[in-house]
Coordinates of C-alpha atoms in Angstrom, one line a residue:
Chain A
M1 CA 0.4 0.2 -0.1
P2 CA 1.5 3.9 -0.8
G3 CA 2.9 5.5 2.1
S4 CA 2.4 2.5 4.1
L5 CA 5.2 1.6 6.9
S6 CA 5.8 -1.8 5.3
R7 CA 6.5 0.4 2.1
L8 CA 8.7 2.6 3.7
L9 CA 10.8 -0.6 5.9
S10 CA 12.5 -3.2 4.5
P11 CA 10.4 -6.5 5.2
G12 CA 11.9 -8.0 8.5
S13 CA 12.6 -4.2 10.2
K14 CA 12.4 -3.8 13.5
V15 CA 10.0 -1.4 15.0
G16 CA 9.5 -0.1 18.7
L17 CA 6.1 -0.5 20.6
T18 CA 5.9 1.9 23.5
T19 CA 3.4 -0.1 25.0
T20 CA 0.5 -3.8 23.9
I21 CA -0.7 -2.7 20.9
P22 CA -2.7 -5.2 17.9
V23 CA 0.4 -7.4 17.3
E24 CA -0.5 -9.4 15.0
V25 CA -0.9 -6.3 12.3
V26 CA 2.4 -5.5 12.8
L27 CA 3.8 -9.3 12.2
A28 CA 1.7 -8.7 8.9
A29 CA 3.4 -6.0 7.6
G30 CA 5.9 -8.7 7.8
L31 CA 7.4 -5.9 10.5
V32 CA 9.7 -7.3 13.7
P33 CA 7.7 -5.8 16.9
V34 CA 10.4 -4.9 19.7
D35 CA 8.7 -3.6 23.2
L36 CA 10.9 -0.8 23.7
N37 CA 9.7 -1.2 27.7
N38 CA 11.2 -4.9 27.9
L39 CA 14.4 -4.0 25.5
F40 CA 14.8 -0.9 28.7
I41 CA 14.4 -3.1 31.7
A42 CA 16.9 -6.5 30.5
S43 CA 19.5 -3.7 30.1
P44 CA 21.7 -3.9 32.8
Q45 CA 22.4 -0.5 31.9
A46 CA 19.2 0.4 32.8
L47 CA 19.6 2.9 35.1
Q48 CA 22.5 4.8 33.5
W49 CA 19.8 4.8 30.7
V50 CA 17.7 6.7 32.8
S51 CA 19.7 9.2 34.0
D52 CA 21.3 9.4 30.1
A53 CA 17.6 10.9 28.7
E54 CA 17.5 13.5 31.9
A55 CA 20.9 14.6 30.7
E56 CA 19.2 15.1 27.5
G57 CA 16.9 17.3 28.8
L58 CA 14.4 14.6 30.2
P59 CA 12.8 16.0 33.0
R60 CA 13.5 14.2 36.3
T61 CA 9.3 14.7 37.0
I62 CA 8.3 12.5 34.8
C63 CA 8.3 8.8 34.1
A64 CA 11.2 6.6 34.0
W65 CA 9.9 4.4 31.6
I66 CA 9.5 6.8 29.1
K67 CA 13.3 7.4 29.8
G68 CA 14.2 4.3 29.1
I69 CA 12.2 3.6 25.8
Y70 CA 13.7 7.2 24.9
A71 CA 17.2 6.3 25.2
A72 CA 16.5 2.5 24.4
L73 CA 15.9 4.0 21.1
A74 CA 19.0 6.7 21.4
Q75 CA 21.0 2.7 22.1
H76 CA 19.4 0.8 19.2
P77 CA 19.4 3.3 16.1
E78 CA 18.3 0.4 13.9
I79 CA 14.8 0.9 15.0
R80 CA 13.6 3.5 13.2
A81 CA 9.9 2.9 13.2
V82 CA 7.8 3.7 16.4
I83 CA 4.4 2.3 17.3
A84 CA 3.3 5.2 20.0
A85 CA 0.2 4.3 22.2
C86 CA -1.2 7.4 23.4
Q87 CA -4.7 7.2 24.0
G88 CA -5.3 4.3 26.1
D89 CA -1.4 4.6 27.6
C90 CA -0.2 7.6 28.9
S91 CA -0.1 11.5 28.0
Y92 CA 3.5 11.6 28.2
T93 CA 3.9 8.8 25.2
Q94 CA 2.8 11.7 23.5
A95 CA 5.1 14.2 23.8
L96 CA 7.4 11.9 23.8
G97 CA 6.6 10.5 19.6
E98 CA 7.0 14.1 18.7
I99 CA 10.6 14.2 20.1
L100 CA 11.5 10.9 18.5
A101 CA 9.8 12.1 15.1
S102 CA 11.7 15.8 15.6
R103 CA 14.8 12.6 15.6
G104 CA 14.1 11.8 12.3
V105 CA 12.1 8.2 13.7
T106 CA 8.5 7.2 12.1
V107 CA 6.6 7.1 14.5
V108 CA 2.4 5.7 13.5
H109 CA -0.5 6.2 16.2
F110 CA -2.7 3.6 17.8
N111 CA -5.1 5.0 19.9
Y112 CA -7.2 2.9 22.1
P113 CA -10.7 4.7 22.3
Y114 CA -11.6 6.3 24.7
P115 CA -14.6 5.5 26.6
R116 CA -14.1 2.6 25.1
D117 CA -16.4 1.8 22.2
K118 CA -16.0 -1.6 19.9
A119 CA -17.4 0.3 16.7
R120 CA -14.9 3.2 16.8
L121 CA -11.3 0.7 18.1
A122 CA -12.7 -1.4 14.6
Q123 CA -12.2 1.8 12.9
E124 CA -9.2 2.3 14.3
M125 CA -7.7 -1.2 13.9
A126 CA -8.3 -0.5 9.9
E127 CA -7.1 2.6 10.1
F128 CA -3.5 0.8 12.1
M129 CA -3.5 -1.8 9.2
A130 CA -3.9 0.5 6.5
Q131 CA -1.2 2.4 7.8
L132 CA 1.2 -0.5 8.3
G133 CA 0.4 -2.0 4.7
A134 CA -1.5 -5.4 6.4
E135 CA -3.6 -7.1 4.2
P136 CA -6.7 -7.9 6.7
A137 CA -6.1 -11.7 5.2
A138 CA -2.6 -11.8 6.6
V139 CA -3.5 -10.3 9.9
A140 CA -6.9 -12.8 10.3
A141 CA -3.9 -15.8 9.7
L142 CA -1.3 -14.3 12.2
Q143 CA -4.6 -13.8 14.6
A144 CA -4.9 -18.1 14.2
K145 CA -1.8 -18.8 14.7
L146 CA -0.7 -16.3 18.3
A147 CA -4.0 -17.8 19.4
P148 CA -2.3 -21.4 20.3
I149 CA 0.6 -19.2 21.6
R150 CA -2.2 -17.1 23.5
Q151 CA -3.4 -20.3 24.6
A152 CA -0.3 -21.6 26.4
L153 CA 0.3 -18.7 27.9
A154 CA -3.2 -18.9 29.7
E155 CA -2.2 -22.6 30.4
L156 CA 1.2 -21.1 32.3
D157 CA -0.8 -18.6 34.0
R158 CA -3.1 -21.5 35.5
L159 CA 0.0 -23.5 36.2
T160 CA 1.2 -20.3 38.6
W161 CA -1.6 -19.9 40.8
E162 CA -4.2 -23.4 40.6
T163 CA -0.7 -25.8 41.0
G164 CA 1.8 -23.6 41.6
Q165 CA 4.4 -25.4 39.0
V166 CA 5.4 -22.0 37.6
S167 CA 6.9 -19.3 40.0
G168 CA 5.4 -15.7 39.9
R169 CA 8.5 -14.6 38.4
E170 CA 8.6 -17.1 35.7
N171 CA 4.9 -16.0 34.9
F172 CA 5.5 -12.3 35.5
L173 CA 8.5 -12.9 32.9
W174 CA 6.1 -15.1 30.0
L175 CA 3.3 -13.1 30.6
I176 CA 5.3 -9.7 29.7
S177 CA 6.9 -11.0 26.9
S178 CA 3.8 -11.7 25.1
S179 CA 3.8 -7.9 23.9
D180 CA 6.1 -8.6 21.3
F181 CA 6.9 -12.5 21.3
E182 CA 10.4 -11.6 21.7
G183 CA 10.2 -10.6 18.0
D184 CA 9.7 -13.9 16.9
P185 CA 5.9 -16.4 17.4
D186 CA 8.2 -19.7 16.2
S187 CA 11.0 -19.4 18.5
F188 CA 8.8 -18.1 21.5
A189 CA 5.9 -20.8 20.9
L190 CA 8.9 -23.6 21.0
R191 CA 10.6 -21.9 24.3
L192 CA 6.7 -21.6 25.9
N193 CA 5.9 -25.4 24.9
N194 CA 9.3 -26.7 26.4
F195 CA 8.6 -24.9 29.7
L196 CA 6.1 -25.9 29.7
Q197 CA 6.7 -29.6 29.5
E198 CA 9.4 -29.6 32.4
A199 CA 7.0 -27.4 34.1
V200 CA 4.4 -29.8 34.3
T201 CA 6.8 -32.0 35.9
R202 CA 7.4 -30.3 39.0
P203 CA 5.9 -31.0 42.5
P204 CA 3.0 -28.9 43.3
V205 CA 3.7 -25.9 45.3
K206 CA 0.2 -25.7 47.8
D207 CA 1.9 -23.2 50.9
G208 CA 2.2 -19.7 51.6
L209 CA 0.6 -16.5 51.6
R210 CA -1.5 -16.0 48.0
L211 CA -1.0 -12.5 46.2
G212 CA -1.9 -10.3 43.8
L213 CA 0.2 -7.8 42.0
I214 CA -2.0 -5.3 40.4
G215 CA -1.2 -2.2 38.5
I216 CA 1.3 -1.7 35.6
P217 CA 4.6 -4.0 35.7
P218 CA 6.8 -2.8 38.1
I219 CA 10.5 -1.9 37.7
F220 CA 11.9 -3.5 40.8
T221 CA 14.2 -6.4 39.6
D222 CA 14.0 -8.4 42.4
L223 CA 10.0 -7.9 43.8
W224 CA 9.3 -11.4 43.3
D225 CA 12.6 -13.2 45.0
H226 CA 11.9 -10.9 48.3
L227 CA 8.5 -11.8 48.5
E228 CA 9.3 -15.4 47.9
E229 CA 11.7 -15.2 50.5
L230 CA 9.4 -14.0 52.9
G231 CA 7.2 -16.7 52.3
A232 CA 4.5 -15.5 49.7
Q233 CA 4.1 -15.9 46.0
V234 CA 2.0 -13.9 43.7
V235 CA 0.2 -15.6 42.0
F236 CA -1.7 -12.7 39.8
N237 CA 0.1 -10.7 37.8
E238 CA -2.6 -8.4 36.3
I239 CA -1.2 -6.2 33.8
P240 CA 1.1 -9.1 32.1
R241 CA -1.6 -11.1 31.9
Q242 CA -3.7 -8.6 30.3
F243 CA -0.8 -8.2 27.6
S244 CA -1.3 -12.0 26.6
L245 CA -4.7 -11.3 25.7
P246 CA -6.7 -14.1 27.8
H247 CA -9.1 -13.4 26.1
H248 CA -9.5 -14.1 22.3
D249 CA -12.4 -15.4 20.9
G250 CA -13.7 -13.3 18.3
D251 CA -12.3 -11.2 15.7
L252 CA -9.4 -9.0 16.6
T253 CA -11.4 -6.0 17.0
E254 CA -13.6 -8.2 20.0
Q255 CA -10.2 -9.6 21.7
Y256 CA -8.6 -5.8 22.3
Y257 CA -11.8 -4.8 23.1
H258 CA -11.7 -7.7 26.3
Y259 CA -8.5 -5.6 27.0
T260 CA -8.6 -4.2 30.0
Y261 CA -5.8 -2.5 30.4
P262 CA -5.9 1.2 28.1
Y263 CA -9.8 1.7 28.9
D264 CA -12.0 2.9 32.1
I265 CA -11.2 1.1 35.4
T266 CA -14.5 -0.5 35.8
L267 CA -13.8 -3.1 33.3
R268 CA -10.1 -3.9 35.2
L269 CA -11.8 -3.9 38.4
R270 CA -13.8 -7.0 37.2
D271 CA -11.6 -8.4 36.4
I272 CA -9.3 -8.4 39.6
A273 CA -12.7 -8.9 41.6
Q274 CA -12.8 -12.4 39.7
A275 CA -9.3 -13.0 40.0
V276 CA -9.0 -12.8 43.9
A277 CA -12.2 -15.1 44.2
Q278 CA -10.7 -17.5 41.6
R279 CA -7.2 -17.5 42.6
R280 CA -8.0 -17.2 46.2
L281 CA -5.7 -14.1 47.1
D282 CA -4.7 -13.0 50.2
G283 CA -4.0 -9.2 49.6
L284 CA -2.8 -7.2 46.8
I285 CA 0.1 -5.1 45.9
H286 CA -0.6 -2.1 43.8
Y287 CA 2.4 -1.1 42.1
T288 CA 2.6 2.3 41.3
Q289 CA 5.7 4.5 38.7
S290 CA 6.4 7.7 40.8
F291 CA 4.6 10.7 38.4
C292 CA 2.2 8.1 36.8
F293 CA -1.4 9.2 36.5
R294 CA -2.9 5.5 37.2
Q295 CA -1.6 6.7 40.8
M296 CA -4.7 8.2 41.3
Y297 CA -6.7 4.8 40.7
D298 CA -5.9 3.4 44.0
R299 CA -8.0 5.1 45.6
L300 CA -10.8 3.3 43.4
L301 CA -9.2 -0.2 43.9
R302 CA -9.0 0.2 47.8
E303 CA -13.0 1.4 47.4
H304 CA -14.0 -1.1 44.9
L305 CA -11.9 -4.8 46.1
Q306 CA -12.2 -5.5 50.0
L307 CA -9.2 -7.0 50.4
P308 CA -6.2 -5.8 52.6
L309 CA -3.8 -3.8 49.8
L310 CA -0.6 -2.3 50.1
T311 CA 0.4 0.6 47.3
L312 CA 4.1 0.1 46.3
E313 CA 5.5 2.7 44.4
G314 CA 9.0 2.3 42.2
D315 CA 10.7 5.1 40.5
R316 CA 13.6 3.7 39.1
P317 CA 15.1 0.7 37.8
G318 CA 16.9 -1.9 40.3
P319 CA 16.3 -3.8 43.6
L320 CA 13.9 -3.0 45.8
D321 CA 14.8 0.1 48.9
S322 CA 15.4 -0.6 51.9
R323 CA 11.7 1.0 53.2
S324 CA 9.8 -0.6 50.0
R325 CA 11.8 -4.0 52.0
M326 CA 10.6 -3.1 54.9
R327 CA 6.9 -2.6 54.0
L328 CA 6.5 -5.6 51.9
E329 CA 7.7 -7.3 55.0
A330 CA 4.9 -5.4 57.5
F331 CA 2.3 -6.4 54.7
V332 CA 3.3 -9.8 54.6
D333 CA 3.3 -10.1 58.7
V334 CA -0.1 -8.4 58.7
L335 CA -1.6 -10.6 56.8
R336 CA -0.2 -13.6 58.2
Chain B
M1 CA 6.1 3.3 80.8
A2 CA 3.5 1.8 82.6
P3 CA 1.1 -0.5 80.8
R4 CA -2.5 -0.5 82.1
V5 CA -3.4 -3.7 80.1
Q6 CA -0.4 -6.3 79.2
R7 CA 0.9 -7.8 82.6
D8 CA 4.5 -9.1 82.1
P9 CA 3.7 -12.4 81.6
D10 CA 6.0 -13.9 84.9
P11 CA 8.1 -10.7 86.3
C12 CA 10.5 -13.8 88.0
L13 CA 11.6 -14.8 84.6
P14 CA 15.5 -13.8 83.8
A15 CA 15.7 -10.2 82.0
A16 CA 14.5 -9.2 78.4
L17 CA 15.8 -6.6 75.8
G18 CA 13.8 -5.1 73.0
V19 CA 15.7 -3.2 70.5
D20 CA 14.6 -0.2 68.2
F21 CA 17.0 0.9 65.3
G22 CA 15.8 4.0 64.5
S23 CA 17.3 7.2 62.3
R24 CA 18.4 8.5 64.6
Y25 CA 18.3 6.7 67.9
V26 CA 18.6 3.1 69.3
K27 CA 16.0 2.5 71.6
L28 CA 16.2 0.0 74.5
V29 CA 14.1 -1.5 77.2
Y30 CA 15.7 -3.8 79.5
G31 CA 14.9 -5.7 82.2
A32 CA 11.9 -7.6 83.9
G33 CA 8.9 -6.9 85.0
E34 CA 6.5 -3.5 84.1
R35 CA 9.3 -1.0 84.9
P36 CA 12.2 -1.7 82.9
L37 CA 14.9 0.3 81.9
R38 CA 14.3 2.7 78.4
R39 CA 17.4 3.8 77.1
A40 CA 18.0 6.0 73.8
V41 CA 21.6 5.6 71.9
D42 CA 23.0 7.9 68.9
S43 CA 22.2 5.5 66.0
L44 CA 25.6 6.1 64.8
E45 CA 27.3 5.6 67.7
F46 CA 25.5 2.5 68.2
F47 CA 26.5 1.3 65.0
R48 CA 30.4 2.4 66.1
R49 CA 30.3 0.8 69.9
G50 CA 27.4 -1.4 70.5
L51 CA 27.6 -4.3 67.9
V52 CA 31.0 -6.1 67.8
R53 CA 31.8 -7.9 64.3
E54 CA 33.4 -10.8 64.4
E55 CA 33.4 -13.7 62.5
G56 CA 30.1 -15.2 61.9
G57 CA 29.1 -11.9 62.3
I58 CA 27.8 -9.4 64.2
R59 CA 26.9 -9.7 68.6
L60 CA 25.6 -6.7 70.9
N61 CA 28.7 -5.0 73.1
W62 CA 26.6 -5.8 76.4
D63 CA 30.1 -4.4 78.6
W64 CA 29.3 -1.6 76.6
L65 CA 25.8 -1.3 77.2
K66 CA 26.4 -1.5 80.3
L67 CA 23.4 -4.6 80.5
P68 CA 24.0 -8.1 81.9
E69 CA 24.0 -10.1 78.7
T70 CA 20.9 -12.5 78.2
P71 CA 19.4 -14.7 75.3
A72 CA 15.7 -13.1 75.5
V73 CA 16.3 -10.1 72.8
V74 CA 13.6 -8.9 70.2
V75 CA 14.8 -6.7 67.0
T76 CA 13.1 -4.2 65.2
G77 CA 14.1 -1.2 62.7
Y78 CA 16.7 -0.8 60.0
G79 CA 19.0 -2.8 61.5
K80 CA 17.3 -5.5 62.5
H81 CA 18.6 -7.7 59.6
L82 CA 22.4 -7.6 60.8
L83 CA 21.4 -9.0 64.1
K84 CA 19.0 -11.6 62.2
A85 CA 21.0 -14.5 62.5
H86 CA 21.3 -13.9 66.4
F87 CA 18.1 -12.7 67.8
A88 CA 14.9 -12.8 66.6
T89 CA 13.4 -10.4 65.0
I90 CA 10.0 -8.3 64.0
T91 CA 8.5 -5.9 61.6
E92 CA 8.4 -2.5 62.6
V93 CA 4.5 -2.8 62.1
R94 CA 3.7 -5.4 64.6
A95 CA 6.5 -3.8 66.9
S96 CA 4.7 -0.5 66.7
F97 CA 1.5 -2.4 67.1
L98 CA 2.1 -4.5 70.1
G99 CA 4.0 -1.4 72.1
A100 CA 0.7 0.8 71.2
K101 CA -1.8 -1.7 71.9
A102 CA -0.2 -2.2 75.9
S103 CA 0.0 1.2 76.4
S104 CA -3.2 2.4 75.8
G105 CA -5.1 -0.4 76.4
L106 CA -7.3 -0.2 73.8
E107 CA -8.5 -2.9 70.9
D108 CA -9.9 -0.5 68.6
F109 CA -7.7 2.6 67.6
I110 CA -5.2 4.2 64.6
L111 CA -1.9 4.7 65.8
L112 CA 0.1 7.0 64.1
E113 CA 3.8 7.0 64.8
M114 CA 5.8 10.0 63.5
G115 CA 10.0 8.7 64.1
G116 CA 13.3 10.4 62.6
Q117 CA 12.3 9.7 59.0
D118 CA 9.4 7.6 59.2
T119 CA 5.7 7.8 59.2
K120 CA 3.6 4.7 59.9
V121 CA 0.0 4.7 60.3
L122 CA -1.8 1.7 61.7
L123 CA -5.5 1.0 61.4
V124 CA -6.8 -1.0 64.7
Q125 CA -9.7 -3.3 64.8
G126 CA -10.6 -5.9 67.1
G127 CA -7.0 -5.8 68.9
Q128 CA -5.5 -6.7 65.2
V129 CA -4.0 -4.8 62.9
M130 CA -6.1 -4.5 59.9
D131 CA -4.2 -2.2 57.6
F132 CA -1.5 0.4 57.4
L133 CA 0.0 2.8 55.9
T134 CA 3.7 4.3 55.6
N135 CA 5.2 7.2 54.1
D136 CA 7.2 6.6 51.0
R137 CA 9.7 8.6 49.1
C138 CA 9.7 11.7 51.1
A139 CA 10.5 12.2 54.7
A140 CA 8.3 15.9 55.9
G141 CA 5.9 16.1 58.4
T142 CA 8.9 13.6 60.4
G143 CA 11.0 14.7 63.1
R144 CA 14.2 15.3 61.1
Y145 CA 11.8 17.4 59.3
L146 CA 10.9 19.2 62.0
E147 CA 14.4 19.7 63.8
N148 CA 15.6 21.2 60.9
M149 CA 13.4 24.0 60.6
A150 CA 13.6 24.6 64.5
R151 CA 17.6 25.2 63.9
F152 CA 17.0 27.2 60.7
L153 CA 14.2 29.6 62.6
K154 CA 17.5 28.9 66.1
M155 CA 14.5 28.1 68.4
P156 CA 14.6 25.5 70.5
L157 CA 13.2 22.7 69.9
R158 CA 10.4 22.7 73.4
E159 CA 10.1 26.3 72.6
F160 CA 8.9 25.2 69.1
S161 CA 7.0 22.5 69.9
R162 CA 4.6 24.5 71.7
A163 CA 4.2 27.1 69.0
W164 CA 0.4 26.9 67.2
E165 CA -1.4 30.1 67.2
E166 CA -1.7 32.5 64.5
P167 CA -0.2 30.2 61.9
V168 CA 1.5 31.5 58.3
E169 CA 0.1 29.2 55.7
I170 CA 2.9 27.3 55.0
S171 CA 2.4 25.4 51.3
Q172 CA 5.7 23.4 51.1
T173 CA 6.8 20.3 52.8
C174 CA 9.8 19.5 50.9
A175 CA 12.4 20.2 53.6
I176 CA 14.7 22.5 51.8
F177 CA 12.0 24.6 49.6
G178 CA 9.9 25.1 53.4
E179 CA 13.4 26.6 54.6
S180 CA 13.4 29.0 51.5
E181 CA 9.7 29.5 52.1
L182 CA 10.5 30.5 55.6
I183 CA 13.3 32.7 54.6
G184 CA 10.2 35.2 52.1
H185 CA 8.0 35.6 55.3
L186 CA 10.7 36.1 57.7
L187 CA 12.3 38.7 55.4
T188 CA 8.2 40.6 55.1
G189 CA 8.7 40.4 58.5
V190 CA 6.8 37.7 60.4
P191 CA 8.1 36.5 64.2
P192 CA 9.8 33.6 64.1
V193 CA 7.2 31.9 66.6
R194 CA 4.3 32.4 63.6
L195 CA 6.1 30.8 61.3
A196 CA 6.8 27.5 63.6
A197 CA 3.8 27.6 64.1
G198 CA 2.9 27.6 60.3
V199 CA 5.6 24.1 60.1
N200 CA 3.6 22.4 63.1
A201 CA 0.1 23.4 61.7
S202 CA 1.9 21.8 57.9
V203 CA 2.8 18.5 59.8
A204 CA -1.0 18.4 61.2
R205 CA -2.5 18.9 58.0
R206 CA -0.4 15.6 56.7
A207 CA -0.4 13.6 59.6
L208 CA -4.5 14.2 59.4
A209 CA -4.7 13.6 55.8
L210 CA -3.1 10.3 56.7
V211 CA -5.4 9.5 58.9
R212 CA -8.6 10.6 57.2
R213 CA -8.3 7.3 55.5
Y214 CA -10.0 5.3 58.2
P215 CA -13.0 5.4 60.6
P216 CA -12.9 8.1 63.1
L217 CA -11.3 5.9 66.0
P218 CA -8.8 7.6 68.6
L219 CA -5.4 8.7 68.0
V220 CA -2.5 7.1 70.0
L221 CA 0.6 9.2 68.7
A222 CA 3.8 7.8 69.0
G223 CA 7.2 8.3 67.9
G224 CA 9.2 11.4 68.6
V225 CA 7.4 13.8 67.2
A226 CA 4.7 12.5 70.0
K227 CA 6.2 15.2 72.3
N228 CA 5.4 18.0 70.2
R229 CA 2.6 19.8 72.0
A230 CA 1.6 22.2 69.0
L231 CA 1.2 18.9 66.9
V232 CA -0.8 17.2 70.0
T233 CA -3.0 20.5 69.8
L234 CA -4.2 20.8 66.3
L235 CA -5.3 17.1 66.3
K236 CA -7.4 18.1 68.7
A237 CA -8.9 20.7 67.4
A238 CA -10.0 19.1 64.4
G239 CA -12.0 16.7 66.3
R240 CA -9.8 14.0 67.3
R241 CA -9.4 11.9 70.3
V242 CA -5.5 12.0 71.0
L243 CA -3.5 9.5 73.9
V244 CA 0.3 9.8 73.5
P245 CA 1.6 6.6 75.9
P246 CA 4.4 7.8 78.1
F247 CA 7.8 7.7 76.6
P248 CA 6.1 8.0 73.2
Q249 CA 9.6 7.7 71.0
F250 CA 10.1 3.6 72.6
L251 CA 7.1 2.1 71.4
G252 CA 8.7 0.1 68.8
A253 CA 11.2 -0.8 71.7
W254 CA 9.0 -1.3 73.9
G255 CA 6.7 -3.9 71.3
C256 CA 10.2 -6.1 71.5
Y257 CA 10.4 -6.1 74.7
L258 CA 6.7 -7.4 75.3
E259 CA 7.7 -9.5 73.1
A260 CA 10.6 -10.8 74.2
R261 CA 9.2 -11.2 78.0
Q262 CA 6.4 -13.4 76.0
R263 CA 8.7 -15.3 74.2
L264 CA 10.2 -16.3 77.4
A265 CA 7.3 -17.1 78.7
Q266 CA 6.4 -19.6 76.4
E267 CA 10.0 -21.3 76.4
A268 CA 9.5 -21.8 80.5
V269 CA 5.9 -23.6 79.6
S270 CA 7.5 -25.7 77.0

């Protein structure tokens, strides 16, 4: 299609994602999706990257994930195009997109409609396909191809909360990787199936406190391990699970219509309440990012979820600080 | 500190020690029965001289502490991980809860503990911790902040802590920006006592914002900041019933002491 991203870039080119967007479309356009958040947080230099971004003029008082994305792109000049989701993620992404565009990066927007609206989402989806140069038939084929992987991720999630054979940290890492399938769904599927085959041979874990982690993915590196040391298991990673699109019935629009993250909180509250009951959670940890608008949801979560809730705030990447450790320890102690 | 409810399980048992590692002081409660010794030692001094590093970890320097050695020690606070291998530890929240419950004799209350750097709020209902909050990322409104402000105004802390009338409006809660705000007021001729009142009022506002999330239960005010009379007056003026236990800064150490006594009694039984 003339002017589309697939015309602009050669097949197999990497395209950066600022959050989870319909990755089927990117793949159907012959491009390789790279979740920039994962690129940032997986780097041993993550903390340095945030400082680098600040040295280039990004304010200290904005979300570190945005600065991390910015710096990740500076480190990866081969990524010449970015899909920015502003509506449905955050307005920092809007300014980030403009800064990137001024640096010569091609920025394509995908906006989740707010308020949630299926017709508008379908329209957005059609425009997105056109902008990327993905044929509807190819997109449908990709959706069918990813469906068993999404099902395998749902199985992995079940092994976390039902049998305890998959740890909270493993659960987090696999689910969070489903935003881009690490750029290669085939090899992702292979590794995932191998992992599952091994996991089912593990002895079930039944004891310990059962916690849910809600809110955006934590920037802390050792949260799950620390909780395990305290005798608590994370058996629900709310947003990473949503990234895996656990509602995979219907067409692509339907699938992303049931995705809870980008819309109003009502949908999230319903999803969390369901998990609390099904997964028999003892308590919730609400992770909030410093300077993120989603911190304001803390109040609504506390009002609507009748379960002990600890709010944990993180700013920069790295291990838990001593105050956060103290708070987690006290929370686990109180639940016991 | 005289507990009203929780009695020593057996005053004839050997001595016990409760230790609370705070950011400014390490608090110790030592002895048997209901009138144990209390001692606060500067934290740095305690780290330097109260602890002995040797092969196999760290132990308490009983000689320097001038206390007869006892195995019945329970520790809380920032340094508790250092001593984890040798002594029982409990979380800061549990220590404060045990101390507050024993000293207030209440089963339903809100504990507001404002220490050197930390503020804790515990909701206690039916004699159990139902929820808690702690300050995060910011130490405004804590003891160190008030000390800094008093020093800046060159006022003795005692005098500073009594000021509550005619407060000027202090909008900044950041310790550093707060100072520049005070300069602005000083330049316009506002007397320091009104500035002190303004700082105290800003701390009271912060405290109320924290406790208003919970039902209007009596407030047990503890930590070093509980000695700030202006804060107590302002909290009462806001319609809260406020109880300040004697020696409010020893609540955590007291909770550890009670826990240590309890464990001694359990061991004696088994």
